[in-house]
Amino acid sequence: MTFGWEIRARVQFEGDAHVMEDACGFKGPNAWVIDGATPLLEQLGLPAASDPQWLAQTLSMNLAGPCQDPGRTGVRARLASALAAVDAAATPLVGAERVRFPSAAVSLAQLNADGVEVAGLADCTVVVRTAGGETRQVHAEPADSHIGPEESRRAVDAGERRRLLERDRELRNTPGRLWVARREPEAADHAHVVQLERPEIMVMATDGAWRAVDLGLVSGPEEFLERTQTTLGALGLMHELRTRQADIGEVADDATVLALAPCP
């Protein structure tokens, strides 16, 4: 049986940094959205407008390539294979450097005989309306979830907050900390994975786009899906988001929405 996606909407808005560090795509049974993390540590000078942009583009390219991971199955195999390819591409550029290597949130969906399998690392969001009419949201965890409430309360100034964020970034992809898409294939083993029924429509979004939910422009996953399942609707909601962010003086992040439906 052959599985594939057809596109309903693809919208990307640059943030205030004016460097697009999101990526998205689909090929065969697979679809993905990637949110490159804003650099906190010294950048390595990878050949792109920023290190996160290089990672997002390289990871996206390899998610579209062949899966060459014999030890895993499903979305974990697809993700591990792409991360191994990123590692291979990075080695001649930066050697074995990992701590300062850019990282990203990623959500990956794969159609199969039972429906769709969705994997997530960090804070991209996938909303699926199944053929049975149920709406499901898949979200792994916030990017700063390992900065605990006690530490956050102690962060009384911007300098202390920055120090905590930098330390959290240094500890990513280690036991007990946040796992993200970087260059370690084993991150796929730590992804949040769920199997859902066959989708009628699926929307994938980076946290910059999901900010529309956080700010109350839409009431939650169901309304977000309704507003973003067409190009016109997604453009309208992202324009509303940028207007609201300008009104409240909020720094705007890159925002990406990808809406897909299974091929008949």
mmCIF file of C-alpha atoms in Angstrom:
data_model
loop_
_atom_site.group_PDB
_atom_site.id
_atom_site.type_symbol
_atom_site.label_atom_id
_atom_site.label_comp_id
_atom_site.label_asym_id
_atom_site.label_seq_id
_atom_site.Cartn_x
_atom_site.Cartn_y
_atom_site.Cartn_z
ATOM 1 C CA MET A 1 0.000 0.000 0.000
ATOM 2 C CA THR A 2 1.316 3.452 -0.931
ATOM 3 C CA PHE A 3 0.831 6.416 1.406
ATOM 4 C CA GLY A 4 1.238 10.084 0.625
ATOM 5 C CA TRP A 5 0.107 13.605 1.513
ATOM 6 C CA GLU A 6 -1.483 16.405 -0.449
ATOM 7 C CA ILE A 7 -0.914 19.993 0.621
ATOM 8 C CA ARG A 8 -3.714 22.281 1.790
ATOM 9 C CA ALA A 9 -1.680 25.217 3.137
ATOM 10 C CA ARG A 10 1.930 26.208 3.721
ATOM 11 C CA VAL A 11 2.614 29.583 5.334
ATOM 12 C CA GLN A 12 5.859 30.921 6.811
ATOM 13 C CA PHE A 13 6.351 34.341 8.428
ATOM 14 C CA GLU A 14 9.822 35.566 9.433
ATOM 15 C CA GLY A 15 10.224 36.828 12.969
ATOM 16 C CA ASP A 16 11.813 40.055 14.111
ATOM 17 C CA ALA A 17 15.321 38.615 13.630
ATOM 18 C CA HIS A 18 14.631 38.480 9.848
ATOM 19 C CA VAL A 19 16.373 35.107 9.481
ATOM 20 C CA MET A 20 14.040 32.192 8.759
ATOM 21 C CA GLU A 21 15.080 29.380 11.088
ATOM 22 C CA ASP A 22 11.954 27.228 10.589
ATOM 23 C CA ALA A 23 11.606 24.576 7.905
ATOM 24 C CA CYS A 24 8.872 22.199 6.802
ATOM 25 C CA GLY A 25 8.134 19.681 4.096
ATOM 26 C CA PHE A 26 6.594 16.377 3.094
ATOM 27 C CA LYS A 27 7.527 13.430 0.917
ATOM 28 C CA GLY A 28 5.899 10.042 0.572
ATOM 29 C CA PRO A 29 4.246 9.064 3.869
ATOM 30 C CA ASN A 30 6.287 11.595 5.885
ATOM 31 C CA ALA A 31 5.627 15.242 6.807
ATOM 32 C CA TRP A 32 7.564 17.476 9.179
ATOM 33 C CA VAL A 33 7.970 20.904 10.709
ATOM 34 C CA ILE A 34 11.222 22.166 12.287
ATOM 35 C CA ASP A 35 11.864 25.139 14.567
ATOM 36 C CA GLY A 36 15.541 26.043 14.907
ATOM 37 C CA ALA A 37 16.327 27.229 18.438
ATOM 38 C CA THR A 38 17.462 30.842 18.878
ATOM 39 C CA PRO A 39 21.220 30.757 19.573
ATOM 40 C CA LEU A 40 22.245 31.362 23.186
ATOM 41 C CA LEU A 41 25.804 30.047 23.024
ATOM 42 C CA GLU A 42 28.595 31.148 20.691
ATOM 43 C CA GLN A 43 27.729 30.235 17.102
ATOM 44 C CA LEU A 44 29.965 27.945 15.078
ATOM 45 C CA GLY A 45 29.699 29.762 11.754
ATOM 46 C CA LEU A 46 27.958 27.043 9.769
ATOM 47 C CA PRO A 47 27.409 27.952 6.083
ATOM 48 C CA ALA A 48 24.005 29.653 6.329
ATOM 49 C CA ALA A 49 22.568 32.928 7.600
ATOM 50 C CA SER A 50 22.714 31.415 11.112
ATOM 51 C CA ASP A 51 23.618 28.088 12.688
ATOM 52 C CA PRO A 52 19.942 27.243 13.428
ATOM 53 C CA GLN A 53 19.045 27.963 9.804
ATOM 54 C CA TRP A 54 21.726 25.525 8.634
ATOM 55 C CA LEU A 55 20.396 22.835 10.954
ATOM 56 C CA ALA A 56 16.741 23.360 9.978
ATOM 57 C CA GLN A 57 17.511 23.241 6.262
ATOM 58 C CA THR A 58 19.894 20.289 6.524
ATOM 59 C CA LEU A 59 17.527 18.283 8.706
ATOM 60 C CA SER A 60 14.604 19.016 6.380
ATOM 61 C CA MET A 61 16.608 17.909 3.350
ATOM 62 C CA ASN A 62 17.528 14.638 5.049
ATOM 63 C CA LEU A 63 14.005 13.938 6.275
ATOM 64 C CA ALA A 64 13.109 13.937 2.573
ATOM 65 C CA GLY A 65 15.892 11.454 1.802
ATOM 66 C CA PRO A 66 16.115 7.685 2.180
ATOM 67 C CA CYS A 67 15.739 6.072 5.592
ATOM 68 C CA GLN A 68 18.920 4.207 6.471
ATOM 69 C CA ASP A 69 18.337 3.204 10.091
ATOM 70 C CA PRO A 70 17.976 -0.604 10.343
ATOM 71 C CA GLY A 71 17.623 -0.695 14.127
ATOM 72 C CA ARG A 72 14.384 1.252 14.512
ATOM 73 C CA THR A 73 10.955 1.359 12.872
ATOM 74 C CA GLY A 74 8.377 3.962 11.914
ATOM 75 C CA VAL A 75 8.892 7.628 12.741
ATOM 76 C CA ARG A 76 11.792 6.872 15.103
ATOM 77 C CA ALA A 77 13.739 5.257 12.254
ATOM 78 C CA ARG A 78 12.989 8.154 9.897
ATOM 79 C CA LEU A 79 14.088 10.733 12.497
ATOM 80 C CA ALA A 80 17.201 8.820 13.602
ATOM 81 C CA SER A 81 18.323 8.384 10.006
ATOM 82 C CA ALA A 82 17.981 12.112 9.286
ATOM 83 C CA LEU A 83 19.865 13.051 12.472
ATOM 84 C CA ALA A 84 22.675 10.649 11.568
ATOM 85 C CA ALA A 85 22.903 12.380 8.175
ATOM 86 C CA VAL A 86 23.084 15.783 9.899
ATOM 87 C CA ASP A 87 25.908 14.445 12.055
ATOM 88 C CA ALA A 88 27.781 13.231 8.978
ATOM 89 C CA ALA A 89 27.345 16.595 7.241
ATOM 90 C CA ALA A 90 28.484 18.504 10.335
ATOM 91 C CA THR A 91 31.649 16.527 11.048
ATOM 92 C CA PRO A 92 33.843 18.061 8.307
ATOM 93 C CA LEU A 93 32.558 21.532 9.270
ATOM 94 C CA VAL A 94 32.805 21.544 13.085
ATOM 95 C CA GLY A 95 34.346 18.213 14.080
ATOM 96 C CA ALA A 96 32.735 16.557 17.092
ATOM 97 C CA GLU A 97 31.356 19.763 18.683
ATOM 98 C CA ARG A 98 27.966 19.099 20.277
ATOM 99 C CA VAL A 99 27.333 21.539 23.117
ATOM 100 C CA ARG A 100 27.516 24.620 20.874
ATOM 101 C CA PHE A 101 25.929 22.815 17.938
ATOM 102 C CA PRO A 102 22.510 24.261 17.018
ATOM 103 C CA SER A 103 19.362 22.475 18.103
ATOM 104 C CA ALA A 104 15.749 22.427 16.972
ATOM 105 C CA ALA A 105 12.269 21.346 17.899
ATOM 106 C CA VAL A 106 10.759 18.950 15.370
ATOM 107 C CA SER A 107 7.475 17.174 14.742
ATOM 108 C CA LEU A 108 7.343 14.335 12.235
ATOM 109 C CA ALA A 109 4.242 12.497 11.005
ATOM 110 C CA GLN A 110 4.204 9.241 9.063
ATOM 111 C CA LEU A 111 1.160 7.643 7.455
ATOM 112 C CA ASN A 112 0.818 3.890 7.944
ATOM 113 C CA ALA A 113 -1.781 1.157 7.657
ATOM 114 C CA ASP A 114 -3.284 2.090 11.041
ATOM 115 C CA GLY A 115 -3.461 5.837 10.461
ATOM 116 C CA VAL A 116 -0.668 8.264 11.291
ATOM 117 C CA GLU A 117 2.249 8.017 13.709
ATOM 118 C CA VAL A 118 3.443 11.351 15.117
ATOM 119 C CA ALA A 119 6.760 12.019 16.869
ATOM 120 C CA GLY A 120 7.853 15.195 18.608
ATOM 121 C CA LEU A 121 10.978 16.620 20.201
ATOM 122 C CA ALA A 122 10.397 19.864 22.160
ATOM 123 C CA ASP A 123 7.682 22.348 21.302
ATOM 124 C CA CYS A 124 6.279 22.082 17.786
ATOM 125 C CA THR A 125 2.578 21.161 17.703
ATOM 126 C CA VAL A 126 0.542 18.824 15.495
ATOM 127 C CA VAL A 127 -3.256 18.913 15.384
ATOM 128 C CA VAL A 128 -5.051 16.002 13.702
ATOM 129 C CA ARG A 129 -8.732 15.673 12.935
ATOM 130 C CA THR A 130 -9.333 11.984 12.406
ATOM 131 C CA ALA A 131 -11.700 10.449 9.903
ATOM 132 C CA GLY A 132 -13.975 9.758 12.882
ATOM 133 C CA GLY A 133 -14.245 13.474 13.669
ATOM 134 C CA GLU A 134 -12.008 13.532 16.776
ATOM 135 C CA THR A 135 -9.456 16.346 17.149
ATOM 136 C CA ARG A 136 -6.137 15.387 18.735
ATOM 137 C CA GLN A 137 -3.199 17.593 19.693
ATOM 138 C CA VAL A 138 0.353 16.194 19.860
ATOM 139 C CA HIS A 139 2.980 18.277 21.659
ATOM 140 C CA ALA A 140 6.117 16.947 23.346
ATOM 141 C CA GLU A 141 7.215 19.549 25.931
ATOM 142 C CA PRO A 142 8.128 23.248 26.196
ATOM 143 C CA ALA A 143 11.705 24.108 25.289
ATOM 144 C CA ASP A 144 12.403 25.529 28.767
ATOM 145 C CA SER A 145 10.538 22.816 30.685
ATOM 146 C CA HIS A 146 13.677 21.736 32.554
ATOM 147 C CA ILE A 147 14.130 25.146 34.132
ATOM 148 C CA GLY A 148 12.017 24.354 37.188
ATOM 149 C CA PRO A 149 9.654 26.687 39.065
ATOM 150 C CA GLU A 150 12.145 27.204 41.897
ATOM 151 C CA GLU A 151 14.912 28.184 39.486
ATOM 152 C CA SER A 152 12.533 30.476 37.606
ATOM 153 C CA ARG A 153 11.536 32.243 40.822
ATOM 154 C CA ARG A 154 15.201 32.884 41.592
ATOM 155 C CA ALA A 155 15.693 34.388 38.130
ATOM 156 C CA VAL A 156 14.807 37.881 39.241
ATOM 157 C CA ASP A 157 16.760 39.680 36.554
ATOM 158 C CA ALA A 158 17.538 39.211 32.883
ATOM 159 C CA GLY A 159 21.135 38.216 33.538
ATOM 160 C CA GLU A 160 20.214 35.378 35.868
ATOM 161 C CA ARG A 161 17.511 34.192 33.484
ATOM 162 C CA ARG A 162 20.028 34.177 30.648
ATOM 163 C CA ARG A 163 22.476 32.135 32.743
ATOM 164 C CA LEU A 164 19.797 29.531 33.491
ATOM 165 C CA LEU A 165 18.819 29.305 29.827
ATOM 166 C CA GLU A 166 22.445 28.905 28.751
ATOM 167 C CA ARG A 167 23.018 26.159 31.321
ATOM 168 C CA ASP A 168 19.858 24.378 30.188
ATOM 169 C CA ARG A 169 21.061 24.602 26.580
ATOM 170 C CA GLU A 170 24.433 23.077 27.535
ATOM 171 C CA LEU A 171 22.715 20.098 29.193
ATOM 172 C CA ARG A 172 20.335 19.221 26.356
ATOM 173 C CA ASN A 173 20.391 15.660 25.024
ATOM 174 C CA THR A 174 21.753 14.289 28.293
ATOM 175 C CA PRO A 175 19.900 11.979 30.736
ATOM 176 C CA GLY A 176 17.097 13.719 32.595
ATOM 177 C CA ARG A 177 17.174 16.855 30.437
ATOM 178 C CA LEU A 178 15.338 18.041 27.337
ATOM 179 C CA TRP A 179 16.000 16.036 24.165
ATOM 180 C CA VAL A 180 15.969 17.977 20.909
ATOM 181 C CA ALA A 181 16.920 17.515 17.272
ATOM 182 C CA ARG A 182 20.651 18.203 17.114
ATOM 183 C CA ARG A 183 23.146 15.679 15.746
ATOM 184 C CA GLU A 184 22.540 12.636 17.966
ATOM 185 C CA PRO A 185 20.490 9.867 16.296
ATOM 186 C CA GLU A 186 19.595 8.528 19.754
ATOM 187 C CA ALA A 187 17.392 11.590 20.286
ATOM 188 C CA ALA A 188 14.798 9.687 18.237
ATOM 189 C CA ASP A 189 14.512 7.198 21.091
ATOM 190 C CA HIS A 190 13.457 10.043 23.426
ATOM 191 C CA ALA A 191 10.810 11.520 21.111
ATOM 192 C CA HIS A 192 7.189 11.640 22.239
ATOM 193 C CA VAL A 193 5.403 9.253 19.844
ATOM 194 C CA VAL A 194 1.679 8.566 19.430
ATOM 195 C CA GLN A 195 -0.281 6.488 16.927
ATOM 196 C CA LEU A 196 -3.544 8.088 15.785
ATOM 197 C CA GLU A 197 -6.370 6.991 13.520
ATOM 198 C CA ARG A 198 -6.263 7.953 9.845
ATOM 199 C CA PRO A 199 -6.396 11.749 9.596
ATOM 200 C CA GLU A 200 -8.933 13.716 7.629
ATOM 201 C CA ILE A 201 -6.760 16.841 7.952
ATOM 202 C CA MET A 202 -3.518 17.563 9.829
ATOM 203 C CA VAL A 203 -1.904 20.891 10.732
ATOM 204 C CA MET A 204 1.725 21.130 11.884
ATOM 205 C CA ALA A 205 2.971 24.342 13.514
ATOM 206 C CA THR A 206 6.063 25.807 15.127
ATOM 207 C CA ASP A 207 5.694 27.533 18.481
ATOM 208 C CA GLY A 208 5.886 30.928 16.779
ATOM 209 C CA ALA A 209 2.631 30.131 14.968
ATOM 210 C CA TRP A 210 1.074 28.435 18.017
ATOM 211 C CA ARG A 211 1.493 31.762 19.809
ATOM 212 C CA ALA A 212 -1.897 32.599 18.251
ATOM 213 C CA VAL A 213 -3.405 30.131 20.732
ATOM 214 C CA ASP A 214 -1.357 31.430 23.671
ATOM 215 C CA LEU A 215 -2.509 35.006 22.997
ATOM 216 C CA GLY A 216 -6.168 33.990 22.669
ATOM 217 C CA LEU A 217 -6.631 34.748 18.987
ATOM 218 C CA VAL A 218 -8.124 31.276 18.712
ATOM 219 C CA SER A 219 -9.602 29.252 21.540
ATOM 220 C CA GLY A 220 -7.541 26.078 21.191
ATOM 221 C CA PRO A 221 -6.514 23.231 18.876
ATOM 222 C CA GLU A 222 -9.881 22.816 17.129
ATOM 223 C CA GLU A 223 -10.194 26.485 16.175
ATOM 224 C CA PHE A 224 -6.505 26.671 15.238
ATOM 225 C CA LEU A 225 -7.025 23.760 12.836
ATOM 226 C CA GLU A 226 -10.155 25.348 11.380
ATOM 227 C CA ARG A 227 -8.386 28.676 10.803
ATOM 228 C CA THR A 228 -5.188 27.248 9.292
ATOM 229 C CA GLN A 229 -6.376 24.407 7.040
ATOM 230 C CA THR A 230 -6.427 26.733 4.002
ATOM 231 C CA THR A 231 -3.752 29.145 2.799
ATOM 232 C CA LEU A 232 -6.089 32.138 3.063
ATOM 233 C CA GLY A 233 -7.128 31.208 6.578
ATOM 234 C CA ALA A 234 -3.559 30.596 7.752
ATOM 235 C CA LEU A 235 -2.356 33.893 6.253
ATOM 236 C CA GLY A 236 -5.191 35.728 7.970
ATOM 237 C CA LEU A 237 -4.460 34.246 11.389
ATOM 238 C CA MET A 238 -0.712 34.868 11.131
ATOM 239 C CA HIS A 239 -1.402 38.494 10.123
ATOM 240 C CA GLU A 240 -3.649 38.870 13.187
ATOM 241 C CA LEU A 241 -0.875 37.388 15.310
ATOM 242 C CA ARG A 242 1.735 39.823 14.034
ATOM 243 C CA THR A 243 -0.641 42.739 14.616
ATOM 244 C CA ARG A 244 -1.312 41.644 18.192
ATOM 245 C CA GLN A 245 2.398 41.132 18.897
ATOM 246 C CA ALA A 246 3.176 44.621 17.581
ATOM 247 C CA ASP A 247 0.407 46.089 19.761
ATOM 248 C CA ILE A 248 1.785 44.497 22.954
ATOM 249 C CA GLY A 249 5.466 45.013 22.103
ATOM 250 C CA GLU A 250 6.249 41.284 21.901
ATOM 251 C CA VAL A 251 9.260 40.074 19.938
ATOM 252 C CA ALA A 252 7.888 37.944 17.094
ATOM 253 C CA ASP A 253 9.348 34.505 16.437
ATOM 254 C CA ASP A 254 9.399 32.740 13.063
ATOM 255 C CA ALA A 255 5.992 31.188 12.426
ATOM 256 C CA THR A 256 5.332 28.162 10.202
ATOM 257 C CA VAL A 257 2.056 26.368 9.442
ATOM 258 C CA LEU A 258 1.810 23.278 7.220
ATOM 259 C CA ALA A 259 -1.644 21.793 6.553
ATOM 260 C CA LEU A 260 -1.956 18.417 4.809
ATOM 261 C CA ALA A 261 -4.455 15.693 4.052
ATOM 262 C CA PRO A 262 -3.774 12.085 3.044
ATOM 263 C CA CYS A 263 -3.919 11.407 -0.671
ATOM 264 C CA PRO A 264 -7.144 9.589 -1.607
#
